[in-house]
Each structure stands twice: as structure tokens, then as C-alpha cells.
Coordinates of C-alpha atoms in Angstrom, one line a residue:
M128 CA 125.5 -251.4 25.3
E129 CA 126.3 -250.7 21.3
S130 CA 126.0 -253.7 18.9
N131 CA 129.3 -255.2 17.6
T132 CA 127.3 -255.9 14.4
V133 CA 128.6 -253.9 11.0
R134 CA 125.4 -251.9 9.9
E135 CA 125.0 -252.7 6.6
A136 CA 125.6 -249.3 4.3
S137 CA 122.5 -247.9 2.6
F138 CA 122.6 -247.2 -0.7
V139 CA 121.6 -243.8 -1.9
S140 CA 119.9 -243.9 -5.6
P141 CA 121.2 -241.1 -8.2
H142 CA 117.7 -239.5 -7.6
G143 CA 119.0 -238.9 -3.8
Q144 CA 116.3 -241.5 -2.6
E145 CA 118.0 -243.9 0.2
D146 CA 117.3 -247.5 -0.3
G147 CA 118.2 -250.5 2.0
S148 CA 120.5 -252.6 -0.7
R149 CA 121.6 -252.3 -4.1
P150 CA 119.1 -252.8 -6.2
Q151 CA 120.8 -255.3 -8.8
A152 CA 121.5 -257.3 -5.4
A153 CA 118.4 -257.3 -4.0
S154 CA 116.2 -258.2 -7.0
G155 CA 118.8 -260.7 -8.7
A156 CA 118.9 -258.7 -11.8
A157 CA 121.7 -259.5 -14.4
T158 CA 124.4 -257.3 -14.2
P159 CA 125.4 -255.3 -17.5
S160 CA 128.1 -257.8 -18.0
Q161 CA 125.6 -260.7 -17.7
E162 CA 122.7 -258.8 -20.0
R163 CA 125.2 -258.6 -22.9
K164 CA 126.3 -262.4 -22.8
P165 CA 124.3 -264.2 -25.3
K166 CA 121.9 -266.9 -24.0
R167 CA 122.5 -270.3 -24.8
R168 CA 119.7 -271.9 -26.5
S169 CA 118.4 -275.0 -25.4
R170 CA 118.0 -277.8 -27.8
K171 CA 115.9 -279.6 -26.1
P172 CA 112.4 -278.2 -27.7
A173 CA 114.1 -278.8 -30.9
V174 CA 114.9 -282.6 -30.4
F175 CA 111.4 -282.6 -28.9
R176 CA 110.0 -281.7 -31.8
V177 CA 111.5 -284.2 -34.0
I178 CA 111.5 -286.9 -31.4
L179 CA 107.8 -286.7 -30.5
P180 CA 106.3 -287.1 -33.6
V181 CA 108.3 -289.7 -34.8
L182 CA 107.6 -291.8 -31.7
A183 CA 103.7 -291.1 -32.6
G184 CA 104.3 -292.1 -36.0
V185 CA 105.7 -295.6 -34.9
L186 CA 103.3 -296.2 -32.4
F187 CA 100.3 -295.2 -34.6
L188 CA 101.9 -297.7 -37.1
A189 CA 102.2 -300.1 -34.5
L190 CA 98.8 -300.4 -33.6
W191 CA 97.7 -300.1 -37.0
E192 CA 99.8 -303.8 -37.9
L193 CA 98.7 -305.7 -34.9
Q194 CA 95.1 -304.5 -35.8
V195 CA 94.2 -302.7 -33.0
I196 CA 92.6 -300.3 -35.0
H197 CA 91.0 -302.9 -36.5
K198 CA 89.1 -304.2 -33.0
I199 CA 88.1 -300.4 -32.4
F200 CA 86.4 -299.4 -35.0
D201 CA 85.1 -303.3 -36.4
L202 CA 87.2 -303.5 -39.8
K203 CA 88.2 -306.0 -41.8
K204 CA 91.5 -306.4 -43.4
Y205 CA 90.3 -305.9 -46.8
Q206 CA 88.9 -302.6 -45.8
L207 CA 91.9 -301.2 -43.9
P208 CA 95.0 -303.0 -45.2
L209 CA 97.8 -303.8 -42.8
P210 CA 100.5 -301.4 -43.7
S211 CA 102.8 -304.1 -44.4
A212 CA 100.4 -305.2 -47.1
I213 CA 100.3 -301.6 -48.4
A214 CA 104.6 -301.3 -48.3
R215 CA 104.3 -305.0 -50.4
A216 CA 101.7 -303.2 -53.0
M217 CA 104.3 -300.2 -53.4
G218 CA 107.4 -302.2 -53.8
D219 CA 105.6 -304.6 -56.4
N220 CA 104.3 -301.2 -58.1
M221 CA 106.9 -298.5 -57.8
S222 CA 107.7 -297.8 -61.2
L223 CA 104.0 -297.3 -62.3
L224 CA 103.2 -295.4 -59.1
L225 CA 106.3 -293.1 -59.8
S226 CA 105.2 -292.7 -63.1
Y227 CA 101.6 -292.1 -62.1
T228 CA 102.7 -289.6 -59.4
G229 CA 104.7 -287.3 -61.9
Y230 CA 101.6 -287.3 -64.2
T231 CA 99.4 -286.0 -61.1
L232 CA 102.3 -283.8 -60.0
T233 CA 102.0 -282.0 -63.3
E234 CA 98.3 -281.4 -63.3
A235 CA 98.6 -280.1 -59.8
V236 CA 101.6 -277.9 -60.5
L237 CA 100.5 -276.3 -63.9
G238 CA 97.1 -275.7 -62.7
M239 CA 97.9 -274.2 -59.4
L240 CA 100.5 -271.9 -61.3
A241 CA 97.5 -271.0 -63.8
G242 CA 95.1 -270.3 -61.1
S243 CA 97.5 -268.5 -58.6
L244 CA 98.4 -266.1 -61.6
I245 CA 94.8 -265.3 -62.7
G246 CA 93.8 -264.8 -59.1
F247 CA 96.8 -262.4 -58.4
V248 CA 95.7 -260.5 -61.9
I249 CA 91.9 -260.6 -60.2
A250 CA 93.1 -259.1 -57.2
L251 CA 95.4 -256.3 -58.9
V252 CA 92.3 -255.3 -60.9
A253 CA 90.0 -255.4 -57.9
T254 CA 92.7 -252.9 -56.1
A255 CA 93.2 -250.5 -58.9
W256 CA 89.5 -250.4 -60.3
P257 CA 87.6 -251.4 -56.9
R258 CA 84.1 -250.0 -58.8
W259 CA 84.7 -252.5 -62.0
G260 CA 86.8 -255.0 -60.5
G261 CA 85.6 -255.7 -56.9
G262 CA 82.8 -258.0 -58.1
S263 CA 85.2 -260.2 -59.6
L264 CA 86.2 -261.4 -56.4
T265 CA 82.7 -262.5 -55.7
L266 CA 82.6 -264.1 -58.7
V267 CA 85.7 -266.3 -57.7
A268 CA 84.4 -267.1 -54.6
A269 CA 81.3 -268.2 -56.0
L270 CA 83.1 -270.3 -58.8
N271 CA 85.2 -272.1 -55.7
A272 CA 82.1 -272.9 -54.2
V273 CA 81.1 -275.3 -57.1
P274 CA 82.1 -278.9 -56.0
I275 CA 85.3 -280.6 -58.3
V276 CA 82.7 -283.4 -59.1
A277 CA 80.1 -280.8 -61.0
L278 CA 83.2 -279.2 -62.7
A279 CA 84.7 -282.3 -64.1
P280 CA 82.2 -283.2 -66.9
I281 CA 82.1 -279.5 -67.8
M282 CA 85.7 -279.1 -68.3
N283 CA 85.9 -282.5 -69.8
L284 CA 83.7 -281.1 -72.6
W285 CA 85.5 -278.0 -73.0
F286 CA 88.9 -279.0 -73.0
G287 CA 88.6 -283.0 -74.1
D288 CA 89.9 -285.5 -72.0
G289 CA 93.5 -285.2 -72.0
L290 CA 95.9 -283.1 -69.5
G291 CA 94.3 -279.7 -70.2
S292 CA 90.7 -280.8 -68.2
R293 CA 92.6 -282.0 -64.8
I294 CA 94.6 -278.7 -65.4
A295 CA 91.6 -276.6 -65.9
I296 CA 89.9 -278.3 -62.8
V297 CA 92.9 -277.1 -60.7
T298 CA 92.8 -273.7 -61.7
A299 CA 89.5 -273.2 -61.4
T300 CA 89.9 -274.5 -57.4
T301 CA 92.9 -272.4 -57.0
M302 CA 91.9 -268.9 -58.4
A303 CA 89.9 -267.9 -55.0
A304 CA 92.5 -268.5 -52.6
M305 CA 95.1 -266.3 -54.2
A306 CA 92.6 -263.7 -55.4
I307 CA 91.3 -263.1 -51.7
N308 CA 94.4 -263.4 -49.9
A309 CA 96.8 -261.0 -52.8
Y310 CA 93.8 -258.4 -52.7
K311 CA 94.1 -258.4 -49.1
G312 CA 97.6 -258.0 -48.9
M313 CA 97.5 -254.8 -51.3
A314 CA 94.8 -253.3 -49.6
A315 CA 96.2 -253.7 -46.1
I316 CA 98.6 -251.4 -46.4
H317 CA 100.0 -248.6 -43.5
P318 CA 98.2 -245.5 -44.0
L319 CA 101.3 -243.4 -43.5
A320 CA 103.3 -245.4 -46.0
L321 CA 100.5 -244.6 -48.7
D322 CA 100.5 -240.8 -47.4
L323 CA 104.2 -240.4 -47.6
M324 CA 103.9 -242.2 -51.4
H325 CA 101.3 -239.4 -51.9
S326 CA 103.5 -236.7 -50.7
Y327 CA 106.3 -237.5 -53.0
A328 CA 103.7 -237.1 -55.9
A329 CA 104.3 -240.6 -56.8
P330 CA 101.7 -242.2 -59.8
K331 CA 99.7 -245.1 -59.2
S332 CA 102.0 -247.8 -61.0
A333 CA 104.8 -246.7 -58.5
V334 CA 102.3 -247.1 -55.4
F335 CA 101.7 -250.3 -56.9
R336 CA 105.1 -251.7 -57.4
H337 CA 106.9 -250.4 -54.3
L338 CA 104.0 -250.5 -52.0
R339 CA 101.1 -252.5 -52.7
I340 CA 102.9 -255.8 -54.3
K341 CA 105.7 -255.9 -51.9
N342 CA 103.2 -255.6 -48.9
S343 CA 101.0 -258.6 -50.6
L344 CA 104.2 -261.0 -51.1
P345 CA 103.5 -263.0 -47.4
Y346 CA 99.7 -263.0 -48.4
V347 CA 100.8 -264.4 -51.8
F348 CA 102.6 -267.4 -50.4
T349 CA 100.3 -268.0 -47.6
A350 CA 98.0 -268.7 -50.7
L351 CA 100.2 -270.8 -52.6
K352 CA 100.9 -272.8 -49.5
I353 CA 97.3 -273.4 -49.1
N354 CA 97.2 -274.0 -53.3
A355 CA 100.0 -276.8 -53.0
T356 CA 97.8 -279.2 -51.2
A357 CA 94.4 -278.0 -53.0
S358 CA 96.0 -278.6 -56.3
M359 CA 96.6 -282.1 -55.5
I360 CA 93.1 -283.1 -54.5
G361 CA 91.8 -281.6 -57.3
A362 CA 94.1 -283.0 -59.6
I363 CA 93.3 -286.8 -58.1
V364 CA 89.2 -286.2 -58.1
G365 CA 89.7 -285.0 -61.4
E366 CA 91.0 -288.1 -62.6
F367 CA 88.0 -290.0 -60.9
F368 CA 86.0 -289.3 -64.3
F369 CA 88.1 -288.4 -67.4
S370 CA 91.6 -290.0 -67.4
S371 CA 93.5 -292.9 -68.4
R372 CA 96.6 -292.1 -66.1
G373 CA 97.4 -291.0 -62.8
L374 CA 97.0 -291.9 -59.4
G375 CA 93.4 -290.8 -59.2
Y376 CA 92.9 -293.2 -62.0
L377 CA 94.9 -295.8 -60.5
L378 CA 93.1 -295.4 -56.7
S379 CA 89.5 -295.4 -58.7
N380 CA 90.4 -298.9 -60.7
S381 CA 92.1 -300.1 -57.4
I382 CA 89.0 -300.3 -55.4
K383 CA 87.1 -301.3 -58.7
V384 CA 88.4 -304.2 -58.7
A385 CA 89.2 -304.8 -54.7
K386 CA 93.3 -304.4 -54.8
M387 CA 93.1 -301.9 -51.3
P388 CA 96.7 -302.2 -50.8
L389 CA 97.7 -300.8 -54.3
G390 CA 94.7 -298.2 -53.6
W391 CA 96.1 -297.1 -50.5
A392 CA 99.9 -296.9 -51.7
C393 CA 98.7 -294.3 -54.1
I394 CA 96.9 -292.6 -51.0
V395 CA 100.6 -292.5 -49.4
L396 CA 102.5 -291.3 -52.5
A397 CA 99.4 -288.5 -52.7
A398 CA 100.1 -287.2 -49.6
I399 CA 104.1 -287.5 -50.0
A400 CA 104.3 -285.5 -53.0
G401 CA 101.7 -282.9 -51.4
V402 CA 104.0 -282.6 -48.4
I403 CA 106.8 -282.3 -50.8
F404 CA 105.2 -279.6 -53.2
Y405 CA 104.3 -277.6 -49.5
L406 CA 107.8 -277.8 -48.0
V407 CA 109.2 -276.6 -51.7
V408 CA 106.7 -273.3 -51.3
E409 CA 107.4 -272.9 -47.7
R410 CA 111.4 -273.0 -49.2
L411 CA 110.7 -270.2 -51.9
E412 CA 108.7 -268.0 -49.1
K413 CA 111.9 -268.2 -47.0
V414 CA 114.3 -267.1 -50.0
F415 CA 112.1 -264.6 -51.5
I416 CA 110.5 -262.7 -48.3
R417 CA 113.5 -263.2 -46.0
W418 CA 113.3 -259.3 -45.6
H419 CA 109.9 -259.3 -44.0
P420 CA 109.6 -258.7 -40.2
S421 CA 107.5 -261.9 -40.0
R422 CA 110.5 -264.0 -41.2
R423 CA 113.2 -262.1 -39.4
A424 CA 111.2 -263.1 -36.4
S425 CA 111.1 -266.6 -36.8

């Protein structure tokens, strides 16, 4: 007896192969109209990226204020002041702290600009004349290996105890990152792009201007972001030795007279200034190299 059930119609593919069902229905794949519809981006990850770090910071400060961290590491309050004491020290000395923060930030910015400029020129020379300029990268790397505490007395003898000596220290500590990163960006160009420039008989200056320097810009901004934080360290450590102003000078004196909350206030403001400096460089990166594939993908 013939069954009353309706037999499902077989689907014949355009290649003439018979299939048991339509492929989209069977696989659950989206129809073309569904594929064209833009997917709604979930806001949960963005919310968690903000809320979770804030909650973690609040929890850390609460444990610090309740002296849980002191009990864990067996610390006294004069060794690790409470956040409330640091906040009071910041409020009582806000005008002095802001003035010294601006002084230290000036040293860091000027030194970083000078060091980054010199490092970029060194990378240009090393790329254009590798036989003569290649050794300069080694010399810059060797200079970067010298500790700041060894550079500070020398820079003080050369440039005096004013602003110039700290700028020189920051310059010496930020050259290597720029030179090495910029050189890598200028050297790591696509061979086909270089062949195309040579096929047009482009001069060496045009290859540098349109290909090598443009390709090095992402590496240059990476070096600037590294130097943004390294310059603050160089400026503050340089102020430990020969200075009458700045966060490093105030931090050193605060520790000597046992004013630890004021010393920690200097550390907090130095960290805030470093983060702001870094964010400014990152914003400039988004503005100047928005054409780069790495920025378009983000």
C-alpha cells in the first residue's frame, strides 16, 4: 500500500547533483537578505571594559584603606600611608604639587621631543647609508644601557643644575627607542613596493619621502608612546640629584623628612601626568595615521 505522506522534493544543485534538501535550510545559513543586514554590536564588552577596572580599583583602595594590605605585607602606616592621608596631603599642597608637576612635565616633553628627533635622524642616516650609519644604532643602544644615576652627574657638569641637565637626561634615555623603531619601519617595506618605485626610476629621496618614511610612521608612534612614560621616569630620577623644583625633588625631600603622604602624593601626580601624556600621543596617532590598515581595523 502506498504511503500517504508527501515525499519531500529533492533539490538539484546547479551542478546537477541531487541533494536531500536545500543547503541553506539544512545548514541554517543566513539568506542573502540576512547577510546584507548589519549585525548589531553588543554593548556588553564595552560596559565591562569600563565597569570591571573601576570595580577592581575601588576594591583595591578599600582594602588599602582598611589596612588589609598592611596586614598581608606586615607594613606600618608610615611605610604605606592610607589613601585618605594621601588625599589630605594632596589637598593641603595642591598649588605646590601642580606647579612642580608642570615643571617636571616640561622637562619630560622637551627631552622626549629632542631625543625622539635625534633618534629619528639617526634612523634616517642608518637607512640611507647603512655602511656608515649602521654603527650609530649600536652606539645609541649602548647609551640607553647606561643607568640614569650615572648620567645625572655628567649631565649636571655639562649643562649646569638648571632645566637643561634634566632635559639632557631625558634626551639620552629616549633616543634609542625612537632610533630602533624608526629604523625598523624604514627597513621593513614591501619588496614589490620598492620594485615599483625603482621601475619608475624614482630617486632615493622620493623613495624615502613616499615609501620609507610613510611606512615608518606606525613604528614612530609606538616609540613615542614608549618614550611618553620613559621620559617622566628620566625627569623625576634626574631631579633626585640636582634640582630645586619638580616632583622628583619634592619626593626626595618628603622621604628625608618622613612626610610619606606628601611623597605618595608626588607619585600619584606623576602617574596621572604620565597617563595623560601617553593618551595625548595615542590621540595624535589616531589623527595622523588613520589611513594605516592597523588603525582602520580598530
